PDB file of C-alpha atoms and ligand atoms in Angstrom:
ATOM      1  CA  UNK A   1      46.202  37.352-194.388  1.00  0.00           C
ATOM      2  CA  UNK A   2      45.495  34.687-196.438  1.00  0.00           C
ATOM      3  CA  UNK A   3      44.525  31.252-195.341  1.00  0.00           C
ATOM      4  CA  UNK A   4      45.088  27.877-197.408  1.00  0.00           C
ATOM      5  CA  UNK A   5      43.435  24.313-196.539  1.00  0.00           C
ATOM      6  CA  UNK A   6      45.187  21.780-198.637  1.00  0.00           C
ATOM      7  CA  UNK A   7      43.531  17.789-198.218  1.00  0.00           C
ATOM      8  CA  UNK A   8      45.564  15.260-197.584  1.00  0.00           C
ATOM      9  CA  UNK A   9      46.184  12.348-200.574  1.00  0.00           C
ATOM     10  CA  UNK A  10      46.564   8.910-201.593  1.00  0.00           C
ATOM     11  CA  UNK A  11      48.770   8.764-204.783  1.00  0.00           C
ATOM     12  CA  UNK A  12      49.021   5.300-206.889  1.00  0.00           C
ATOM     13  CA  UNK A  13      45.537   3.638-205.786  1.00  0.00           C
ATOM     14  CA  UNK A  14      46.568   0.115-206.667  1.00  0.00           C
ATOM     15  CA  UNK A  15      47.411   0.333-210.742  1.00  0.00           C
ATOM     16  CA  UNK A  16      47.562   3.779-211.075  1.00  0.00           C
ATOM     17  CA  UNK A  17      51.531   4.343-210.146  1.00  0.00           C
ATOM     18  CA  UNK A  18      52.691   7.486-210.984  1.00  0.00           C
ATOM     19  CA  UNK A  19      49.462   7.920-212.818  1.00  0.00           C
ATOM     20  CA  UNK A  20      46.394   8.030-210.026  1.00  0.00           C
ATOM     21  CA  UNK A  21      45.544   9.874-207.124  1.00  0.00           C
ATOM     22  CA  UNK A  22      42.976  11.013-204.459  1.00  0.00           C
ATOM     23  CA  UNK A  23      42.355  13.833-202.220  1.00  0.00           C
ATOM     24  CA  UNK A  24      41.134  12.467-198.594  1.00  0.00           C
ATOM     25  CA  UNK A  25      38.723  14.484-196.273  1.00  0.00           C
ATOM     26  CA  UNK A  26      41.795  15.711-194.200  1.00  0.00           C
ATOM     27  CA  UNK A  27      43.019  19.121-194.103  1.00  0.00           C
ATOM     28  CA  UNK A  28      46.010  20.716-192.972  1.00  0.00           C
ATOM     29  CA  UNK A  29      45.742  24.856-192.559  1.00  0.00           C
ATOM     30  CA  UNK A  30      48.461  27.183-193.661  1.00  0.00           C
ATOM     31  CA  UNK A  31      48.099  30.869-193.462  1.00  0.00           C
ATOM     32  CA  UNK A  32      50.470  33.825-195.386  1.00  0.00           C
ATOM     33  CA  UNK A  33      51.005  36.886-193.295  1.00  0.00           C
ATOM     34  CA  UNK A  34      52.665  40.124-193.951  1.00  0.00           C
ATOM     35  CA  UNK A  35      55.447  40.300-192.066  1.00  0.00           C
ATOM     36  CA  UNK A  36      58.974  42.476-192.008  1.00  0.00           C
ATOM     37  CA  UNK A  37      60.976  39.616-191.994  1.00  0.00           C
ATOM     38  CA  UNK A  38      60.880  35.622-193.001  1.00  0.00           C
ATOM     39  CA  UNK A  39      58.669  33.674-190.453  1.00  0.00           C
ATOM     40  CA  UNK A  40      58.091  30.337-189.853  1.00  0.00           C
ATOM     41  CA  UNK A  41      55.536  28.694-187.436  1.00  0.00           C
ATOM     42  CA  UNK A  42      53.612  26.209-186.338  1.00  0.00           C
ATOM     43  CA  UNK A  43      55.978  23.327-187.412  1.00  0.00           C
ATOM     44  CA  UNK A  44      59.155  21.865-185.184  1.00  0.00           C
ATOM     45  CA  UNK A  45      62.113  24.042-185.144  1.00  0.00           C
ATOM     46  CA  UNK A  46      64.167  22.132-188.381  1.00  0.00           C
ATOM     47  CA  UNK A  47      61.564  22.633-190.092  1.00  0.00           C
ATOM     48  CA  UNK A  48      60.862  26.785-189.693  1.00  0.00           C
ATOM     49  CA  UNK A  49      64.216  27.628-192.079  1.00  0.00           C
ATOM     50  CA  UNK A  50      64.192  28.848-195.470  1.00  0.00           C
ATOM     51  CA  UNK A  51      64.472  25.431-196.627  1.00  0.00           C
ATOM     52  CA  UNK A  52      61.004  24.979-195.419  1.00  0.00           C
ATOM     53  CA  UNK A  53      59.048  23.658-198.166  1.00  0.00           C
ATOM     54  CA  UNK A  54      55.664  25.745-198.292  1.00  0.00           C
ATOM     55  CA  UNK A  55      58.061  28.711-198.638  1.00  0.00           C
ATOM     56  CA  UNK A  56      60.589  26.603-201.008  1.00  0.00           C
ATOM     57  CA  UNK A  57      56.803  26.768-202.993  1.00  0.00           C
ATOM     58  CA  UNK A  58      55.878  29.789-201.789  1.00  0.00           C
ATOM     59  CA  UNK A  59      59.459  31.316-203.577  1.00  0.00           C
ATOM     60  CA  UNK A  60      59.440  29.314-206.229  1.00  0.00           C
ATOM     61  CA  UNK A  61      56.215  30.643-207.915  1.00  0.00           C
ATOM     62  CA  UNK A  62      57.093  34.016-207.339  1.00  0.00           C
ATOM     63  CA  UNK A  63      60.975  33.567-209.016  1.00  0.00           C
ATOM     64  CA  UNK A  64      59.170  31.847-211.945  1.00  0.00           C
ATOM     65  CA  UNK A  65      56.631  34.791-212.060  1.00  0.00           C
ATOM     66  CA  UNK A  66      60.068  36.987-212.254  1.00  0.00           C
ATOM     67  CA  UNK A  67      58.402  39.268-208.666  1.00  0.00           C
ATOM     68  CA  UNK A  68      60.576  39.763-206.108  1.00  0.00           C
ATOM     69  CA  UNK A  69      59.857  37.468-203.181  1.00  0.00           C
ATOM     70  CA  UNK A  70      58.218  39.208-200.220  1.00  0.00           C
ATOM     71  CA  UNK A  71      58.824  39.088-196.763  1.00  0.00           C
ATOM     72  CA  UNK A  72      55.501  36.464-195.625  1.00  0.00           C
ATOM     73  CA  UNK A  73      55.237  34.948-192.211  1.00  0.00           C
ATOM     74  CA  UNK A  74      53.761  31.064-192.840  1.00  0.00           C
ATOM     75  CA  UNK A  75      52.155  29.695-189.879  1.00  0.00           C
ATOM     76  CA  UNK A  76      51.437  25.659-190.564  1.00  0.00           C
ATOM     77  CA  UNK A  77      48.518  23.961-189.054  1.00  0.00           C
ATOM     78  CA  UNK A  78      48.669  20.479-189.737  1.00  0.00           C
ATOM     79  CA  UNK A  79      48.224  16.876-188.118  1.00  0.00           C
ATOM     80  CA  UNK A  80      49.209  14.827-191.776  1.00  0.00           C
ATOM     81  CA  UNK A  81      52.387  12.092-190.734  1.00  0.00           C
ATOM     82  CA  UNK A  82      55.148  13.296-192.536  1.00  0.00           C
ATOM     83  CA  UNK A  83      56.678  10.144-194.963  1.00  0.00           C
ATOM     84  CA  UNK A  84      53.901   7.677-194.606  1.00  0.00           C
ATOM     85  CA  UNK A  85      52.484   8.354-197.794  1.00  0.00           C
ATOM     86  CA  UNK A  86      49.683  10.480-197.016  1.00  0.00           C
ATOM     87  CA  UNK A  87      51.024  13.848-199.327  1.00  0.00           C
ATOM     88  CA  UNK A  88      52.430  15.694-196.419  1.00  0.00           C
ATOM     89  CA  UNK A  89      54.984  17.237-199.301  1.00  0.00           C
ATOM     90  CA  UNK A  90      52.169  17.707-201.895  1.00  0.00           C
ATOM     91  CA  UNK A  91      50.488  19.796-199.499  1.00  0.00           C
ATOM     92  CA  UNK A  92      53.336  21.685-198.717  1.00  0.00           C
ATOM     93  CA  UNK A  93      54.249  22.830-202.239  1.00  0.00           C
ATOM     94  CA  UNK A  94      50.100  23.029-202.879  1.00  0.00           C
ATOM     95  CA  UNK A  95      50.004  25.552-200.101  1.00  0.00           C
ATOM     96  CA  UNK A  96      52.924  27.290-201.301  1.00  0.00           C
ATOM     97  CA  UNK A  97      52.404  27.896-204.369  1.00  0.00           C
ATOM     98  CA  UNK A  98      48.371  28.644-203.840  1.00  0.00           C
ATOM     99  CA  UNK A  99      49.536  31.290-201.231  1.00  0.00           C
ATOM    100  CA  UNK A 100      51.962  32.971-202.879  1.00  0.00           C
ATOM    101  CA  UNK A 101      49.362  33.209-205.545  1.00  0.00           C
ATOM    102  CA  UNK A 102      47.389  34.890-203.488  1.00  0.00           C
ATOM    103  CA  UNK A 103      49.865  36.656-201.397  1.00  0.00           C
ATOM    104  CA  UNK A 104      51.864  38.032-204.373  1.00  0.00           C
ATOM    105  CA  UNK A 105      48.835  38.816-206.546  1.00  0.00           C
ATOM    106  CA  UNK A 106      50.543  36.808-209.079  1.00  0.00           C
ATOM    107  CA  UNK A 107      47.414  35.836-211.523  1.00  0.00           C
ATOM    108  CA  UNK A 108      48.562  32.365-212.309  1.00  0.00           C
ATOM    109  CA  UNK A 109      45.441  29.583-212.616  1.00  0.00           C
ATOM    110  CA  UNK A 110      45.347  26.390-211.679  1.00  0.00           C
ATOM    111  CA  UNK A 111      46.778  24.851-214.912  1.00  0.00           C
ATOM    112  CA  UNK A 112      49.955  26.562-213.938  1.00  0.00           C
ATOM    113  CA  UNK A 113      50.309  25.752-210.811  1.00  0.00           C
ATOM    114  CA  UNK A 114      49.903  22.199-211.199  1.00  0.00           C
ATOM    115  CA  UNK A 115      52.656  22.391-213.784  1.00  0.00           C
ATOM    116  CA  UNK A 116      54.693  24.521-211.203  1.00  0.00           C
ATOM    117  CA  UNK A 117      54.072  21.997-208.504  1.00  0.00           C
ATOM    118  CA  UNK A 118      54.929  19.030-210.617  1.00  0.00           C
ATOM    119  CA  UNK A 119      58.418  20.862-211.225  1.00  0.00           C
ATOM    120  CA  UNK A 120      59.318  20.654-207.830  1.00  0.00           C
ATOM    121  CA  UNK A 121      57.349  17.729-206.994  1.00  0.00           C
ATOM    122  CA  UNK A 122      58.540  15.556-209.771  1.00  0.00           C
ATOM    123  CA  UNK A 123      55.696  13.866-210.451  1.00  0.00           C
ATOM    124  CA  UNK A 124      52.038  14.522-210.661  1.00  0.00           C
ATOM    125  CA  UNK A 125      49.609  12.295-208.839  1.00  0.00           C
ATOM    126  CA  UNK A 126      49.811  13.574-205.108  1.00  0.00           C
ATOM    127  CA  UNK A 127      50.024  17.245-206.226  1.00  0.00           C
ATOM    128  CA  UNK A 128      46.908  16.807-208.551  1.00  0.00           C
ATOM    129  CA  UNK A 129      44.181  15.909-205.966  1.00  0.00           C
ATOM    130  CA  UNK A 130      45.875  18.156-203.203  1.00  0.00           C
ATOM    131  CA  UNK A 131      44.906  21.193-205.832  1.00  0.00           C
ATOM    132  CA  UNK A 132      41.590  19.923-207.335  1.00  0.00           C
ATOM    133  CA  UNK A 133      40.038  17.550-205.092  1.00  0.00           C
ATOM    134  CA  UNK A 134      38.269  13.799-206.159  1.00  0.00           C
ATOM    135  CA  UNK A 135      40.064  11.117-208.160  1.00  0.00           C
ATOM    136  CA  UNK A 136      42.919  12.266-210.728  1.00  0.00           C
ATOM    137  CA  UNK A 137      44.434  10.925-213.809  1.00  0.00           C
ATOM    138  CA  UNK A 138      47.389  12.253-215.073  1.00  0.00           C
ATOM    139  CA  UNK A 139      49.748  11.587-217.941  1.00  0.00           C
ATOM    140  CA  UNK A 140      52.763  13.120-218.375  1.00  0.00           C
ATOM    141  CA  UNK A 141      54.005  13.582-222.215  1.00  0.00           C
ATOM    142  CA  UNK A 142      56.700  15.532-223.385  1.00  0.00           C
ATOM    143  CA  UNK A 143      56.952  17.515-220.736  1.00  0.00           C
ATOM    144  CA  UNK A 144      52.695  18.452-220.593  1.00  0.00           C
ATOM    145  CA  UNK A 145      50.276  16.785-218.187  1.00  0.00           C
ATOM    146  CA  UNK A 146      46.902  15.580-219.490  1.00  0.00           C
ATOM    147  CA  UNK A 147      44.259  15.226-217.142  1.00  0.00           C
ATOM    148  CA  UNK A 148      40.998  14.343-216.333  1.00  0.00           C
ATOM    149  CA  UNK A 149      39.315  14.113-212.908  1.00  0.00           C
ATOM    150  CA  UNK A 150      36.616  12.017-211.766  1.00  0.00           C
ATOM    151  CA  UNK A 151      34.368  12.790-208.709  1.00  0.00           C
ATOM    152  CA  UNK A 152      34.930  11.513-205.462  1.00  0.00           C
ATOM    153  CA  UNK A 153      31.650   9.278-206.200  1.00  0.00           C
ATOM    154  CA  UNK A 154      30.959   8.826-202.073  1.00  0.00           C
ATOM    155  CA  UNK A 155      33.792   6.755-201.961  1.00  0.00           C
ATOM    156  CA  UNK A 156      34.954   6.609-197.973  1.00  0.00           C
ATOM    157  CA  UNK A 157      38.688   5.303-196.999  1.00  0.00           C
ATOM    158  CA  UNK A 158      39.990   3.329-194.093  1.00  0.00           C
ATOM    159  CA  UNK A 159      43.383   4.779-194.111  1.00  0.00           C
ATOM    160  CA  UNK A 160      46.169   2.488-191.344  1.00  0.00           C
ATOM    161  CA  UNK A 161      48.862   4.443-190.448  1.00  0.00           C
ATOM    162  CA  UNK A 162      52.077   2.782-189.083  1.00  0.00           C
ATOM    163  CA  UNK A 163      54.204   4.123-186.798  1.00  0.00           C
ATOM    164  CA  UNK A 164      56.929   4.302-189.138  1.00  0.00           C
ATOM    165  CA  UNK A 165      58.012   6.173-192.116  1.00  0.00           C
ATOM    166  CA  UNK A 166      58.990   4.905-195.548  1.00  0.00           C
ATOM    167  CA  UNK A 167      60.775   7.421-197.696  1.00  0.00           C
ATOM    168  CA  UNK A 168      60.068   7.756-201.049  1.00  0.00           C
ATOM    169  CA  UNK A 169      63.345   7.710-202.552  1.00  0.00           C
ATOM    170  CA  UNK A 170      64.306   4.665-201.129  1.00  0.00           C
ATOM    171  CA  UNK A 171      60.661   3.192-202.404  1.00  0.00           C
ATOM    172  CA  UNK A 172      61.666   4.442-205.810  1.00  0.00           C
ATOM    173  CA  UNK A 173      64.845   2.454-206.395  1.00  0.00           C
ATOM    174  CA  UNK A 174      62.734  -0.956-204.805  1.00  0.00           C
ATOM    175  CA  UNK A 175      61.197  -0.229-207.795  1.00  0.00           C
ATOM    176  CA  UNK A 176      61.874  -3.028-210.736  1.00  0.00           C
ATOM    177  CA  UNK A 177      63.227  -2.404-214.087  1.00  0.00           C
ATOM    178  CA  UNK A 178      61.381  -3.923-216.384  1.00  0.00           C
ATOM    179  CA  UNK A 179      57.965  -5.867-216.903  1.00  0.00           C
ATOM    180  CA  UNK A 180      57.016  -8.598-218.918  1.00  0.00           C
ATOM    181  CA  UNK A 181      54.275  -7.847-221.490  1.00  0.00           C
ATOM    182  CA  UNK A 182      51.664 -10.276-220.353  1.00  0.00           C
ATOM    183  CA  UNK A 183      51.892  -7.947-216.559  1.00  0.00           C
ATOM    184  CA  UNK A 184      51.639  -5.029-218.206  1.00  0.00           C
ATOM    185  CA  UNK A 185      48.570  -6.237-220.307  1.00  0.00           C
ATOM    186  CA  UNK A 186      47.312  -7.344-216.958  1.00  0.00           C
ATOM    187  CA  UNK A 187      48.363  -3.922-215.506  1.00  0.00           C
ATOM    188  CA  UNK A 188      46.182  -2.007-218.319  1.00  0.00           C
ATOM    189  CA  UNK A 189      42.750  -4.433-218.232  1.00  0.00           C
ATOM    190  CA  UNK A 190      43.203  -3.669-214.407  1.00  0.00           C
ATOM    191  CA  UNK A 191      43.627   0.345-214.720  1.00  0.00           C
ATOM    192  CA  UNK A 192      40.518   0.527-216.831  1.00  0.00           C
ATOM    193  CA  UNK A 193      38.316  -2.152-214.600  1.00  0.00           C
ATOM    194  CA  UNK A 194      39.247   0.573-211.801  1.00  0.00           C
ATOM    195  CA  UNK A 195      38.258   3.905-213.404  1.00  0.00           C
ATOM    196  CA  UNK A 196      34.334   1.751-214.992  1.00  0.00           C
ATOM    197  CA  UNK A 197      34.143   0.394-211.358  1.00  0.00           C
ATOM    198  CA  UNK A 198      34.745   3.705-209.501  1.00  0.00           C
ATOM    199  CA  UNK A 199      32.747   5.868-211.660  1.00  0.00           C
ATOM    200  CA  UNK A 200      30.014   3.488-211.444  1.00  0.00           C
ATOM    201  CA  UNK A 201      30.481   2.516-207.592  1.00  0.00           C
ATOM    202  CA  UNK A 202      31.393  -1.052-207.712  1.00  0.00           C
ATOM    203  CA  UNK A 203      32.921  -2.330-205.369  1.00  0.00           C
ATOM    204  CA  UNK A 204      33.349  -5.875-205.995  1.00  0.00           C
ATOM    205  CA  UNK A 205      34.798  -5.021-209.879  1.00  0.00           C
ATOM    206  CA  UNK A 206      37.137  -1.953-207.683  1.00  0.00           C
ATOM    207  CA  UNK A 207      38.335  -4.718-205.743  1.00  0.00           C
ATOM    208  CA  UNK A 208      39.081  -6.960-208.321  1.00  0.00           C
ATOM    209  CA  UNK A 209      40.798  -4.325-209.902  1.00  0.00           C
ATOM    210  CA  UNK A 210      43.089  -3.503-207.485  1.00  0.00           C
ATOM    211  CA  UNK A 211      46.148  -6.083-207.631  1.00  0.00           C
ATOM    212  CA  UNK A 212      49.262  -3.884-208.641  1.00  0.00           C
ATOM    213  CA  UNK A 213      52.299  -5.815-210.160  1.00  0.00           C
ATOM    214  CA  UNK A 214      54.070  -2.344-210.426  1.00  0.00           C
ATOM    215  CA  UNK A 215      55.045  -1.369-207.344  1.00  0.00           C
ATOM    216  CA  UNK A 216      53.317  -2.768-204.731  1.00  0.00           C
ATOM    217  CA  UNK A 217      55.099  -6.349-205.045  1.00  0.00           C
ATOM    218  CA  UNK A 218      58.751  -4.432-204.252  1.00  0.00           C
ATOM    219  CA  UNK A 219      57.202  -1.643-201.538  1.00  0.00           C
ATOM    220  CA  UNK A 220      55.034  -4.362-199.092  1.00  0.00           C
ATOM    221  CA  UNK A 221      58.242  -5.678-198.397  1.00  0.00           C
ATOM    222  CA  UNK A 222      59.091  -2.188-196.522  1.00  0.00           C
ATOM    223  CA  UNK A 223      55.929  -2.213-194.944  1.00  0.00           C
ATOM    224  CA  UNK A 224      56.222  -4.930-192.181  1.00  0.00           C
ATOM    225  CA  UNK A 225      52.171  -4.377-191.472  1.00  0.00           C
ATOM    226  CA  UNK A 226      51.645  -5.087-194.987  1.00  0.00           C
ATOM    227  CA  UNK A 227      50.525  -9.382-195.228  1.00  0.00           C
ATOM    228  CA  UNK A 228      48.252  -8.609-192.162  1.00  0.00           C
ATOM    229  CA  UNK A 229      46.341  -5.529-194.451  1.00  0.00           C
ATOM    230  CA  UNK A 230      46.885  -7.410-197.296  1.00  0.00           C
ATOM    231  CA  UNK A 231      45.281 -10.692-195.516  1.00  0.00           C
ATOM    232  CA  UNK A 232      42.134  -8.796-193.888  1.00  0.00           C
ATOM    233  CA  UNK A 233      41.526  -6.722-197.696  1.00  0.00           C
ATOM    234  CA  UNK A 234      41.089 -10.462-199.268  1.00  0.00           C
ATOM    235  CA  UNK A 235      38.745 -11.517-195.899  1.00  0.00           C
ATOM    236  CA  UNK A 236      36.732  -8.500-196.055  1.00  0.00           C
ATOM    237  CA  UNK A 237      36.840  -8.345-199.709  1.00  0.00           C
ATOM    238  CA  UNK A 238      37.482  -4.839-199.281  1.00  0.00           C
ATOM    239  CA  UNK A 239      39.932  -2.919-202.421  1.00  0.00           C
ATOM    240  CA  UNK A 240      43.160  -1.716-200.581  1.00  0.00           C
ATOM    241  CA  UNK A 241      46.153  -0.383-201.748  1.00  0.00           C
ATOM    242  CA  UNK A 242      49.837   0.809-200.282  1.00  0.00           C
ATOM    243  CA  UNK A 243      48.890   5.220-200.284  1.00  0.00           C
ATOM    244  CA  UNK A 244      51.556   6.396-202.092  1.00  0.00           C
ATOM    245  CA  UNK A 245      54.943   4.967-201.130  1.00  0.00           C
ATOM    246  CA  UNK A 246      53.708   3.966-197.838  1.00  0.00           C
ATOM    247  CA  UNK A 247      54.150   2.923-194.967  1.00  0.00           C
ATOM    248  CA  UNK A 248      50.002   3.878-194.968  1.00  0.00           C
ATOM    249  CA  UNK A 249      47.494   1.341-196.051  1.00  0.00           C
ATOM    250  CA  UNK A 250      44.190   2.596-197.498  1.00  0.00           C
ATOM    251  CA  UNK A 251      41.089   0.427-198.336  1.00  0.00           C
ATOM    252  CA  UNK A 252      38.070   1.530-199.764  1.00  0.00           C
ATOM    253  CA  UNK A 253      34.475   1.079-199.679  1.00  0.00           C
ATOM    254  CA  UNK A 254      30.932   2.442-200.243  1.00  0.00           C
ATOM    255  CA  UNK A 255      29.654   1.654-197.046  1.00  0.00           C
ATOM    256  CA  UNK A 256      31.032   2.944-194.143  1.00  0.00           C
ATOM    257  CA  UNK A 257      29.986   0.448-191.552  1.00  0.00           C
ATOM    258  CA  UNK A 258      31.898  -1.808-193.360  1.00  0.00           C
ATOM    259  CA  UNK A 259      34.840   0.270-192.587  1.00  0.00           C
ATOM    260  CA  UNK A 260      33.644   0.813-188.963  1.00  0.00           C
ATOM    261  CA  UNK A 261      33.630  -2.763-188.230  1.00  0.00           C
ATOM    262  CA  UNK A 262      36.798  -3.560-189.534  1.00  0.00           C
ATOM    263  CA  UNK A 263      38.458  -0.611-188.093  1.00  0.00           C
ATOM    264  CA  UNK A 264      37.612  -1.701-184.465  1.00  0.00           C
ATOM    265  CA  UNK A 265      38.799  -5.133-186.022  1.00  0.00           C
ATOM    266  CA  UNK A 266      42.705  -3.483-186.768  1.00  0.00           C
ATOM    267  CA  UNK A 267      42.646  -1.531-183.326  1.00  0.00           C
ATOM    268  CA  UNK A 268      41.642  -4.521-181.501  1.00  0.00           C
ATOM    269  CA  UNK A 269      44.634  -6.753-183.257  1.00  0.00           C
ATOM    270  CA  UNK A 270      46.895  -4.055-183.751  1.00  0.00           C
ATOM    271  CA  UNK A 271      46.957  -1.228-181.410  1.00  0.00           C
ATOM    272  CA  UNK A 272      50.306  -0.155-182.323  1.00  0.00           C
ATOM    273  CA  UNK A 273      48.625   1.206-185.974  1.00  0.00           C
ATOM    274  CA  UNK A 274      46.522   4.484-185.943  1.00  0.00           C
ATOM    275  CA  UNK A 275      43.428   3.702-188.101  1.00  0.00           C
ATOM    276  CA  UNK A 276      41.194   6.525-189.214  1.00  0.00           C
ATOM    277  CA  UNK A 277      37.893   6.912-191.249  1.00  0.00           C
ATOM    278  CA  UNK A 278      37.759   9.562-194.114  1.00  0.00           C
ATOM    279  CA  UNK A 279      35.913  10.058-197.399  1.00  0.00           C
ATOM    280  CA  UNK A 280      37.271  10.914-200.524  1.00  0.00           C
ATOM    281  CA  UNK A 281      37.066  14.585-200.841  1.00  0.00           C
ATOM    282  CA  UNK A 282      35.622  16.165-203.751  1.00  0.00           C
ATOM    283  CA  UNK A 283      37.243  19.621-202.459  1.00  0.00           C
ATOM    284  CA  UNK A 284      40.863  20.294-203.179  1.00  0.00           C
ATOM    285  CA  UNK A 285      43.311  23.301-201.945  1.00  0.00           C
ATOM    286  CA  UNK A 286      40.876  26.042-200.841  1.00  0.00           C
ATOM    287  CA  UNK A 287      41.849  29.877-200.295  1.00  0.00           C
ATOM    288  CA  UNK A 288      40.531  32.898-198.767  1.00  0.00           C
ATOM    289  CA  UNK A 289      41.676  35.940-197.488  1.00  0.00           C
ATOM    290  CA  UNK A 290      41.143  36.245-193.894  1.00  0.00           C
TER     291      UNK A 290
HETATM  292  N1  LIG B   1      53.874   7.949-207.368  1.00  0.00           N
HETATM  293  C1  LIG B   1      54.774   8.229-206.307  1.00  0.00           C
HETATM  294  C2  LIG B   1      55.537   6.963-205.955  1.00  0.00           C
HETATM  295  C3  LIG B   1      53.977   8.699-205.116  1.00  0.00           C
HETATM  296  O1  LIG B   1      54.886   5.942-205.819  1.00  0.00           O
HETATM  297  O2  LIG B   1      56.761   7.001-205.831  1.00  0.00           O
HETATM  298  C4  LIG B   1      54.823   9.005-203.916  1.00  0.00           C
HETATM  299  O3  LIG B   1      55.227  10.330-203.947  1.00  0.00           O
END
């Protein structure tokens, strides 16, 4: 059997759209077993088809790797909210494709999978710190990714989940058009005031930094939870961000009683949110056999 831990993510990070992500301290479990026949477990029943996507992955490598798919019984282990913008389908194709590595003795490295999983995935910034762990920049040109990953630097998340989901298609055409060149100058001063002020754990310059024009300005309005966050990031003076798409909220800090305090702050004004504490994981997908 082999056994796959993939973390959870936080794509975007403010300025980084499409560009930026994170791998949380928040693991979902998905083992590959021989089996005679496809098997699905572990997840609810319209989910366990072949259109599940850790096997979608899972079939995918091993088509590209021109080996005949085997027979693998996938058993899923995982608490992640499905469309709230925590990676729930990054892990899925992570796992996948790191499994049937595995499972199908296919010899591909992790360059290859990452390019594998941003084929199905479509872009790169969720499936990046599911596979390698910390913070990850990628640029996509002509087809290649470039990128470069910086360590998760004892960074520790606040991450406010809302009870409802926000799918990312949708979030994608919310998305404006254009921008005017004096935002994207803005934009670019604030992308590199992110990466000095998280390499060199500064908060107040990583809060500062992050103020997306991108996409944040189209998405809060999907998030109804969104002015509140927004309104206790600029009391606390805490760096927060929409994860991904949404509908989760992430801020960031280096001290984690910071975090405490205003965590019991959000469940005390807002019990319908689930808050939770992580760090930001310097691990990413891990396998073993067993
Ligand atoms: N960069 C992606 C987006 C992340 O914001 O649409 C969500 O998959």
């Amino acid at each position: 059997m082999i056994t796959v831990r993939v973390p959870a993510t936080s794509a975007n990070c403010s300025i980084g759209f499409d560009t930026l992500g994170l791998a949380f301290d928040w693991r979902s479990t998905i083992t590959f077993d021989k089996s005679e026949t496809l098997k699905i477990t572990g997840c609810p029943d319209e989910f366990c088809t072949p259109d599940n996507l850790v096997y979608h992955a899972f079939d995918f490598a091993c088509k590209k790797s021109g080996i005949a798919t085997p027979p693998v019984h996938i058993d899923i282990d995982s608490d992640i909210p499905f469309a709230r913008g925590l990676g729930s389908s990054s892990q899925c194709v992570i796992a996948g494709l790191v499994g049937a590595n595995l499972f199908a003795a296919l010899g591909l490295d992790t360059d290859q999978l990452l390019e594998l999983a941003v084929e199905i995935e479509g872009h790169p910034d969720n499936v990046a710190p599911a596979l390698f762990g910390g913070l990850n920049v990628c640029v996509m040109e002509d087809g290649r990714i470039h990128r470069v990953q910086l360590e998760a630097r004892d960074w520790k998340a606040l991450v406010v989940i809302p009870g409802y989901e926000v799918s990312t298609p949708e979030a994608r055409k919310a998305l404006p058009e254009t921008v005017s060149l004096p935002d994207a100058a803005m934009q670019v001063g604030r992308a590199m005031l992110f990466e000095y002020a998280w390499v060199h754990q500064d908060e107040a310059q990583l809060y500062t930094s992050c103020k997306d024009i991108l996409h944040e300005p189209s998405r809060a309005k999907l998030i109804r939870d969104y002015p509140a966050m927004q309104e206790l990031s600029k009391t606390h003076q805490l760096p927060f961000w929409i994860s991904g798409s949404g509908s989760t909220m992430a801020f960031l800090s280096q001290d984690e009683a910071r975090l405490e305090e205003l965590k019991k702050e959000i469940e005390e004004k807002h019990p319908d949110l689930e808050v939770r504490l992580s760090r930001v994981s310097r691990l990413g997908a891990e396998a073993f056999y067993g």
